[in-house]
Amino acid sequence: MRSSEATRIYFDRAADQLDLSENMRRLLLTARREVQVQIPVEMDSGDLTTFIGYRVQHNNARGPMKGGLRYHPQVDLDEVRALASLMTWKTAVVNIPYGGAKGGISLDASTLSIRELERVTRRFVDAIHDLFGPDVDIPAPDMGTTPEVMAWIMNQYGKYHGFSPACVTGKPVEYHGIPGRDEATGRGVGSLTLKLLSRLGRPLPGTTVAIQGFGNVGSHTAKYLHDAECRIVAVSDAFGGFHRAEGLDVLELHRYINAHSGKLEGFPGGDRLTNAELLAMECDVLIPAALGGVLTQANAALVRAPIIVEAANAPIEPEADAIFDERGITVLPDILANAGGVTASWFEWVQNRQYYQWGLNRVRQELDRILGEAFEQVWQLSMSRKVPLRTAAYMLGVGRVGRATVLGGVE
Ligand code: NAD
């Protein structure tokens, strides 16, 4: 199933519950602008390579559009379109004054030198600098992009528009970023997992957790949950993973990937397992924190965890979601579970615009407060309307965007 069809199914369920008119559905589903650009770059070898870049600006009814920039070989317009709409509902669920957007370049960063990656990024900014900016659309990191990539974006944008740190978030702390942004998505996933466990009446200490993906989100999620006395029994990356029934040493895992270019391969503190085995592991909480579409009709029946927390965007296909629902597996949906990143990005944007800096404690406190409020609203709606958490989160997000659209008017 195409990514945009999958998000459409979830949207429709919420729209039915909200009794939205056909005209409003069409307006909310259509992106304001979709851009595809050519990015010709001279490689280190002297050869010319042409990359394709995308930016989809989905909706700005509630504020400037906001969303990550993904560097991955599977990036295409349909995936970016789906992810842009998720950002619109996500910013609305946590009630921050943004709309939704997403971008991406189809490339495999591991095959490019750092200078080539910089040239691709700067040429992409050359192509779209008139289309984004602090009051219009603000990119951020996503899979395959780092704070360094965000620094190049800010620097290149500044060549056209002058000093504008708020044109992009997720920047390095030493270059107009903020402490706490880097960990924010994982911290949010961790803190919301604890809230869910508590609401489900499950004891926290010793809760077993398996995490797919040990990049920014997966590694910070592991650290947060490990600090909260959960047992991280398995982790993986693109090359496979490791498990240990007594719990992996998460600090050792962090040290290991820092010393091995971000990769888990060769980690000595656990037994090897494949990504397929990780998804089917016996554990209390399964956290997909890598790619979309990893839980499908084909493997949903194999999942043994009673709780799934969607740290990645769209890791569960709708057919698998229906199977989990039937089996009584609780799913905390992406548009709430991983909203910590965009929330901390908002803090960064606010501070950039005020030329002011908060400390790490304030960032963490505000993040926990905003996510905690959103979780309670989604939980209550799910209970009162007797719908799954995903439908409740979509109802909250889509309802807020719909109301803003009516209040702002379309004249
Ligand atoms: P990242 O690039 O830092 O890490 C991705 C991890 O996934 C790496 O460990 C990589 O090896 C692994 N991976 C890649 N392909 C895989 C595969 N086929 N099987 C198993 N593992 C694989 O990316 P990230 O920023 O941690 O993002 C992860 C997910 O979280 C994405 O879906 C992204 O959209 C979502 N997300 C990220 C943020 C953020 O702030 N970074 C915010 C919200 C959502």
PDB file of N, CA, C and O in Angstrom, residues 152-203:
ATOM      1  N   TRP A 152      24.340  23.514   7.859  1.00  0.00           N
ATOM      2  CA  TRP A 152      24.582  23.901   6.463  1.00  0.00           C
ATOM      3  C   TRP A 152      23.349  24.590   5.891  1.00  0.00           C
ATOM      4  O   TRP A 152      23.470  25.545   5.124  1.00  0.00           O
ATOM      5  N   ILE A 153      22.157  24.086   6.257  1.00  0.00           N
ATOM      6  CA  ILE A 153      20.921  24.691   5.735  1.00  0.00           C
ATOM      7  C   ILE A 153      20.810  26.141   6.210  1.00  0.00           C
ATOM      8  O   ILE A 153      20.557  27.065   5.429  1.00  0.00           O
ATOM      9  N   MET A 154      21.039  26.349   7.521  1.00  0.00           N
ATOM     10  CA  MET A 154      20.934  27.721   8.052  1.00  0.00           C
ATOM     11  C   MET A 154      21.955  28.641   7.374  1.00  0.00           C
ATOM     12  O   MET A 154      21.647  29.763   6.972  1.00  0.00           O
ATOM     13  N   ASN A 155      23.177  28.136   7.220  1.00  0.00           N
ATOM     14  CA  ASN A 155      24.238  28.950   6.637  1.00  0.00           C
ATOM     15  C   ASN A 155      23.929  29.299   5.177  1.00  0.00           C
ATOM     16  O   ASN A 155      24.078  30.450   4.747  1.00  0.00           O
ATOM     17  N   GLN A 156      23.449  28.332   4.418  1.00  0.00           N
ATOM     18  CA  GLN A 156      23.172  28.577   2.993  1.00  0.00           C
ATOM     19  C   GLN A 156      21.963  29.503   2.838  1.00  0.00           C
ATOM     20  O   GLN A 156      21.965  30.394   1.992  1.00  0.00           O
ATOM     21  N   TYR A 157      20.948  29.284   3.675  1.00  0.00           N
ATOM     22  CA  TYR A 157      19.750  30.137   3.628  1.00  0.00           C
ATOM     23  C   TYR A 157      20.144  31.590   3.929  1.00  0.00           C
ATOM     24  O   TYR A 157      19.658  32.532   3.297  1.00  0.00           O
ATOM     25  N   GLY A 158      21.070  31.757   4.901  1.00  0.00           N
ATOM     26  CA  GLY A 158      21.518  33.096   5.302  1.00  0.00           C
ATOM     27  C   GLY A 158      22.187  33.866   4.169  1.00  0.00           C
ATOM     28  O   GLY A 158      22.168  35.093   4.136  1.00  0.00           O
ATOM     29  N   LYS A 159      22.777  33.141   3.217  1.00  0.00           N
ATOM     30  CA  LYS A 159      23.441  33.824   2.086  1.00  0.00           C
ATOM     31  C   LYS A 159      22.416  34.561   1.218  1.00  0.00           C
ATOM     32  O   LYS A 159      22.741  35.530   0.558  1.00  0.00           O
ATOM     33  N   TYR A 160      21.185  34.080   1.210  1.00  0.00           N
ATOM     34  CA  TYR A 160      20.116  34.726   0.426  1.00  0.00           C
ATOM     35  C   TYR A 160      19.310  35.718   1.264  1.00  0.00           C
ATOM     36  O   TYR A 160      18.890  36.748   0.786  1.00  0.00           O
ATOM     37  N   HIS A 161      19.069  35.357   2.549  1.00  0.00           N
ATOM     38  CA  HIS A 161      18.070  36.104   3.323  1.00  0.00           C
ATOM     39  C   HIS A 161      18.633  36.778   4.558  1.00  0.00           C
ATOM     40  O   HIS A 161      17.883  37.332   5.349  1.00  0.00           O
ATOM     41  N   GLY A 162      19.936  36.695   4.776  1.00  0.00           N
ATOM     42  CA  GLY A 162      20.534  37.278   5.981  1.00  0.00           C
ATOM     43  C   GLY A 162      20.400  36.330   7.163  1.00  0.00           C
ATOM     44  O   GLY A 162      19.803  35.243   7.050  1.00  0.00           O
ATOM     45  N   PHE A 163      20.940  36.743   8.320  1.00  0.00           N
ATOM     46  CA  PHE A 163      20.983  35.899   9.518  1.00  0.00           C
ATOM     47  C   PHE A 163      19.571  35.476   9.936  1.00  0.00           C
ATOM     48  O   PHE A 163      18.762  36.310  10.317  1.00  0.00           O
ATOM     49  N   SER A 164      19.290  34.175   9.841  1.00  0.00           N
ATOM     50  CA  SER A 164      17.931  33.679  10.136  1.00  0.00           C
ATOM     51  C   SER A 164      18.011  32.329  10.839  1.00  0.00           C
ATOM     52  O   SER A 164      17.648  31.294  10.257  1.00  0.00           O
ATOM     53  N   PRO A 165      18.449  32.294  12.094  1.00  0.00           N
ATOM     54  CA  PRO A 165      18.594  30.986  12.748  1.00  0.00           C
ATOM     55  C   PRO A 165      17.281  30.217  12.837  1.00  0.00           C
ATOM     56  O   PRO A 165      17.297  28.989  12.886  1.00  0.00           O
ATOM     57  N   ALA A 166      16.135  30.933  12.843  1.00  0.00           N
ATOM     58  CA  ALA A 166      14.840  30.240  12.996  1.00  0.00           C
ATOM     59  C   ALA A 166      14.340  29.623  11.689  1.00  0.00           C
ATOM     60  O   ALA A 166      13.230  29.120  11.637  1.00  0.00           O
ATOM     61  N   CYS A 167      15.180  29.625  10.620  1.00  0.00           N
ATOM     62  CA  CYS A 167      14.718  29.030   9.352  1.00  0.00           C
ATOM     63  C   CYS A 167      14.794  27.515   9.387  1.00  0.00           C
ATOM     64  O   CYS A 167      14.256  26.848   8.496  1.00  0.00           O
ATOM     65  N   VAL A 168      15.461  26.933  10.389  1.00  0.00           N
ATOM     66  CA  VAL A 168      15.612  25.486  10.482  1.00  0.00           C
ATOM     67  C   VAL A 168      15.864  25.142  11.952  1.00  0.00           C
ATOM     68  O   VAL A 168      16.442  25.957  12.686  1.00  0.00           O
ATOM     69  N   THR A 169      15.414  23.966  12.395  1.00  0.00           N
ATOM     70  CA  THR A 169      15.663  23.575  13.795  1.00  0.00           C
ATOM     71  C   THR A 169      16.448  22.270  13.839  1.00  0.00           C
ATOM     72  O   THR A 169      16.680  21.647  12.815  1.00  0.00           O
ATOM     73  N   GLY A 170      16.855  21.914  15.065  1.00  0.00           N
ATOM     74  CA  GLY A 170      17.689  20.719  15.215  1.00  0.00           C
ATOM     75  C   GLY A 170      19.143  21.028  14.898  1.00  0.00           C
ATOM     76  O   GLY A 170      19.906  20.129  14.528  1.00  0.00           O
ATOM     77  N   LYS A 171      19.522  22.306  15.031  1.00  0.00           N
ATOM     78  CA  LYS A 171      20.897  22.717  14.742  1.00  0.00           C
ATOM     79  C   LYS A 171      21.826  22.310  15.900  1.00  0.00           C
ATOM     80  O   LYS A 171      21.354  22.077  17.021  1.00  0.00           O
ATOM     81  N   PRO A 172      23.144  22.280  15.669  1.00  0.00           N
ATOM     82  CA  PRO A 172      24.062  21.970  16.774  1.00  0.00           C
ATOM     83  C   PRO A 172      23.931  23.033  17.871  1.00  0.00           C
ATOM     84  O   PRO A 172      23.668  24.205  17.571  1.00  0.00           O
ATOM     85  N   VAL A 173      24.109  22.607  19.123  1.00  0.00           N
ATOM     86  CA  VAL A 173      23.955  23.553  20.242  1.00  0.00           C
ATOM     87  C   VAL A 173      24.927  24.728  20.082  1.00  0.00           C
ATOM     88  O   VAL A 173      24.598  25.869  20.410  1.00  0.00           O
ATOM     89  N   GLU A 174      26.107  24.467  19.513  1.00  0.00           N
ATOM     90  CA  GLU A 174      27.110  25.538  19.360  1.00  0.00           C
ATOM     91  C   GLU A 174      26.773  26.437  18.172  1.00  0.00           C
ATOM     92  O   GLU A 174      27.478  27.407  17.894  1.00  0.00           O
ATOM     93  N   TYR A 175      25.722  26.133  17.439  1.00  0.00           N
ATOM     94  CA  TYR A 175      25.375  26.923  16.252  1.00  0.00           C
ATOM     95  C   TYR A 175      23.859  27.167  16.257  1.00  0.00           C
ATOM     96  O   TYR A 175      23.126  26.706  15.411  1.00  0.00           O
ATOM     97  N   HIS A 176      23.411  27.865  17.301  1.00  0.00           N
ATOM     98  CA  HIS A 176      22.016  28.321  17.425  1.00  0.00           C
ATOM     99  C   HIS A 176      21.006  27.214  17.692  1.00  0.00           C
ATOM    100  O   HIS A 176      19.806  27.430  17.571  1.00  0.00           O
ATOM    101  N   GLY A 177      21.496  26.020  18.044  1.00  0.00           N
ATOM    102  CA  GLY A 177      20.586  24.963  18.493  1.00  0.00           C
ATOM    103  C   GLY A 177      20.368  25.093  19.992  1.00  0.00           C
ATOM    104  O   GLY A 177      20.872  26.029  20.623  1.00  0.00           O
ATOM    105  N   ILE A 178      19.607  24.153  20.569  1.00  0.00           N
ATOM    106  CA  ILE A 178      19.354  24.229  22.018  1.00  0.00           C
ATOM    107  C   ILE A 178      19.672  22.883  22.681  1.00  0.00           C
ATOM    108  O   ILE A 178      19.491  21.830  22.070  1.00  0.00           O
ATOM    109  N   PRO A 179      20.110  22.933  23.946  1.00  0.00           N
ATOM    110  CA  PRO A 179      20.291  21.670  24.655  1.00  0.00           C
ATOM    111  C   PRO A 179      18.933  20.998  24.807  1.00  0.00           C
ATOM    112  O   PRO A 179      17.928  21.671  25.032  1.00  0.00           O
ATOM    113  N   GLY A 180      18.916  19.688  24.631  1.00  0.00           N
ATOM    114  CA  GLY A 180      17.655  18.960  24.827  1.00  0.00           C
ATOM    115  C   GLY A 180      16.930  18.643  23.535  1.00  0.00           C
ATOM    116  O   GLY A 180      16.048  17.793  23.516  1.00  0.00           O
ATOM    117  N   ARG A 181      17.262  19.291  22.414  1.00  0.00           N
ATOM    118  CA  ARG A 181      16.574  18.976  21.155  1.00  0.00           C
ATOM    119  C   ARG A 181      16.963  17.590  20.655  1.00  0.00           C
ATOM    120  O   ARG A 181      16.128  16.818  20.188  1.00  0.00           O
ATOM    121  N   ASP A 182      18.263  17.302  20.774  1.00  0.00           N
ATOM    122  CA  ASP A 182      18.785  16.042  20.277  1.00  0.00           C
ATOM    123  C   ASP A 182      18.081  14.829  20.920  1.00  0.00           C
ATOM    124  O   ASP A 182      17.742  13.862  20.253  1.00  0.00           O
ATOM    125  N   GLU A 183      17.848  14.916  22.219  1.00  0.00           N
ATOM    126  CA  GLU A 183      17.265  13.781  22.945  1.00  0.00           C
ATOM    127  C   GLU A 183      15.736  13.798  22.932  1.00  0.00           C
ATOM    128  O   GLU A 183      15.095  12.854  23.406  1.00  0.00           O
ATOM    129  N   ALA A 184      15.142  14.928  22.443  1.00  0.00           N
ATOM    130  CA  ALA A 184      13.722  15.183  22.722  1.00  0.00           C
ATOM    131  C   ALA A 184      12.765  14.120  22.190  1.00  0.00           C
ATOM    132  O   ALA A 184      11.811  13.749  22.883  1.00  0.00           O
ATOM    133  N   THR A 185      13.008  13.616  20.964  1.00  0.00           N
ATOM    134  CA  THR A 185      12.061  12.633  20.425  1.00  0.00           C
ATOM    135  C   THR A 185      12.102  11.362  21.276  1.00  0.00           C
ATOM    136  O   THR A 185      11.065  10.830  21.686  1.00  0.00           O
ATOM    137  N   GLY A 186      13.322  10.904  21.581  1.00  0.00           N
ATOM    138  CA  GLY A 186      13.462   9.691  22.398  1.00  0.00           C
ATOM    139  C   GLY A 186      12.950   9.902  23.811  1.00  0.00           C
ATOM    140  O   GLY A 186      12.298   9.017  24.385  1.00  0.00           O
ATOM    141  N   ARG A 187      13.218  11.065  24.382  1.00  0.00           N
ATOM    142  CA  ARG A 187      12.703  11.358  25.727  1.00  0.00           C
ATOM    143  C   ARG A 187      11.171  11.307  25.713  1.00  0.00           C
ATOM    144  O   ARG A 187      10.535  10.745  26.602  1.00  0.00           O
ATOM    145  N   GLY A 188      10.591  11.909  24.670  1.00  0.00           N
ATOM    146  CA  GLY A 188       9.133  11.903  24.553  1.00  0.00           C
ATOM    147  C   GLY A 188       8.592  10.491  24.417  1.00  0.00           C
ATOM    148  O   GLY A 188       7.613  10.114  25.075  1.00  0.00           O
ATOM    149  N   VAL A 189       9.230   9.684  23.562  1.00  0.00           N
ATOM    150  CA  VAL A 189       8.777   8.290  23.385  1.00  0.00           C
ATOM    151  C   VAL A 189       8.838   7.580  24.732  1.00  0.00           C
ATOM    152  O   VAL A 189       7.900   6.881  25.137  1.00  0.00           O
ATOM    153  N   GLY A 190       9.944   7.795  25.459  1.00  0.00           N
ATOM    154  CA  GLY A 190      10.117   7.136  26.758  1.00  0.00           C
ATOM    155  C   GLY A 190       9.075   7.596  27.763  1.00  0.00           C
ATOM    156  O   GLY A 190       8.409   6.771  28.416  1.00  0.00           O
ATOM    157  N   SER A 191       8.884   8.903  27.882  1.00  0.00           N
ATOM    158  CA  SER A 191       7.975   9.401  28.920  1.00  0.00           C
ATOM    159  C   SER A 191       6.524   9.015  28.596  1.00  0.00           C
ATOM    160  O   SER A 191       5.737   8.676  29.492  1.00  0.00           O
ATOM    161  N   LEU A 192       6.174   9.005  27.308  1.00  0.00           N
ATOM    162  CA  LEU A 192       4.800   8.610  26.939  1.00  0.00           C
ATOM    163  C   LEU A 192       4.601   7.111  27.136  1.00  0.00           C
ATOM    164  O   LEU A 192       3.502   6.671  27.501  1.00  0.00           O
ATOM    165  N   THR A 193       5.653   6.321  26.929  1.00  0.00           N
ATOM    166  CA  THR A 193       5.550   4.873  27.189  1.00  0.00           C
ATOM    167  C   THR A 193       5.253   4.649  28.673  1.00  0.00           C
ATOM    168  O   THR A 193       4.396   3.831  29.039  1.00  0.00           O
ATOM    169  N   LEU A 194       5.918   5.405  29.544  1.00  0.00           N
ATOM    170  CA  LEU A 194       5.670   5.254  30.983  1.00  0.00           C
ATOM    171  C   LEU A 194       4.233   5.648  31.332  1.00  0.00           C
ATOM    172  O   LEU A 194       3.570   5.004  32.140  1.00  0.00           O
ATOM    173  N   LYS A 195       3.754   6.722  30.711  1.00  0.00           N
ATOM    174  CA  LYS A 195       2.366   7.153  30.984  1.00  0.00           C
ATOM    175  C   LYS A 195       1.383   6.072  30.545  1.00  0.00           C
ATOM    176  O   LYS A 195       0.403   5.772  31.233  1.00  0.00           O
ATOM    177  N   LEU A 196       1.652   5.476  29.384  1.00  0.00           N
ATOM    178  CA  LEU A 196       0.761   4.429  28.878  1.00  0.00           C
ATOM    179  C   LEU A 196       0.781   3.215  29.805  1.00  0.00           C
ATOM    180  O   LEU A 196      -0.279   2.672  30.158  1.00  0.00           O
ATOM    181  N   LEU A 197       1.978   2.800  30.224  1.00  0.00           N
ATOM    182  CA  LEU A 197       2.083   1.641  31.120  1.00  0.00           C
ATOM    183  C   LEU A 197       1.294   1.912  32.393  1.00  0.00           C
ATOM    184  O   LEU A 197       0.583   1.046  32.910  1.00  0.00           O
ATOM    185  N   SER A 198       1.418   3.127  32.888  1.00  0.00           N
ATOM    186  CA  SER A 198       0.739   3.478  34.126  1.00  0.00           C
ATOM    187  C   SER A 198      -0.782   3.455  33.936  1.00  0.00           C
ATOM    188  O   SER A 198      -1.530   2.905  34.752  1.00  0.00           O
ATOM    189  N   ARG A 199      -1.265   4.020  32.805  1.00  0.00           N
ATOM    190  CA  ARG A 199      -2.703   4.004  32.523  1.00  0.00           C
ATOM    191  C   ARG A 199      -3.242   2.582  32.334  1.00  0.00           C
ATOM    192  O   ARG A 199      -4.399   2.290  32.627  1.00  0.00           O
ATOM    193  N   LEU A 200      -2.380   1.702  31.815  1.00  0.00           N
ATOM    194  CA  LEU A 200      -2.799   0.314  31.592  1.00  0.00           C
ATOM    195  C   LEU A 200      -2.643  -0.523  32.855  1.00  0.00           C
ATOM    196  O   LEU A 200      -2.919  -1.723  32.857  1.00  0.00           O
ATOM    197  N   GLY A 201      -2.155   0.129  33.918  1.00  0.00           N
ATOM    198  CA  GLY A 201      -2.019  -0.556  35.203  1.00  0.00           C
ATOM    199  C   GLY A 201      -0.900  -1.582  35.238  1.00  0.00           C
ATOM    200  O   GLY A 201      -0.960  -2.557  35.976  1.00  0.00           O
ATOM    201  N   ARG A 202       0.128  -1.357  34.426  1.00  0.00           N
ATOM    202  CA  ARG A 202       1.243  -2.309  34.400  1.00  0.00           C
ATOM    203  C   ARG A 202       2.393  -1.764  35.237  1.00  0.00           C
ATOM    204  O   ARG A 202       2.727  -0.580  35.136  1.00  0.00           O
ATOM    205  N   PRO A 203       3.022  -2.603  36.057  1.00  0.00           N
ATOM    206  CA  PRO A 203       4.133  -2.125  36.882  1.00  0.00           C
ATOM    207  C   PRO A 203       5.336  -1.735  36.013  1.00  0.00           C
ATOM    208  O   PRO A 203       5.596  -2.388  35.012  1.00  0.00           O
TER     209      PRO A 203
END
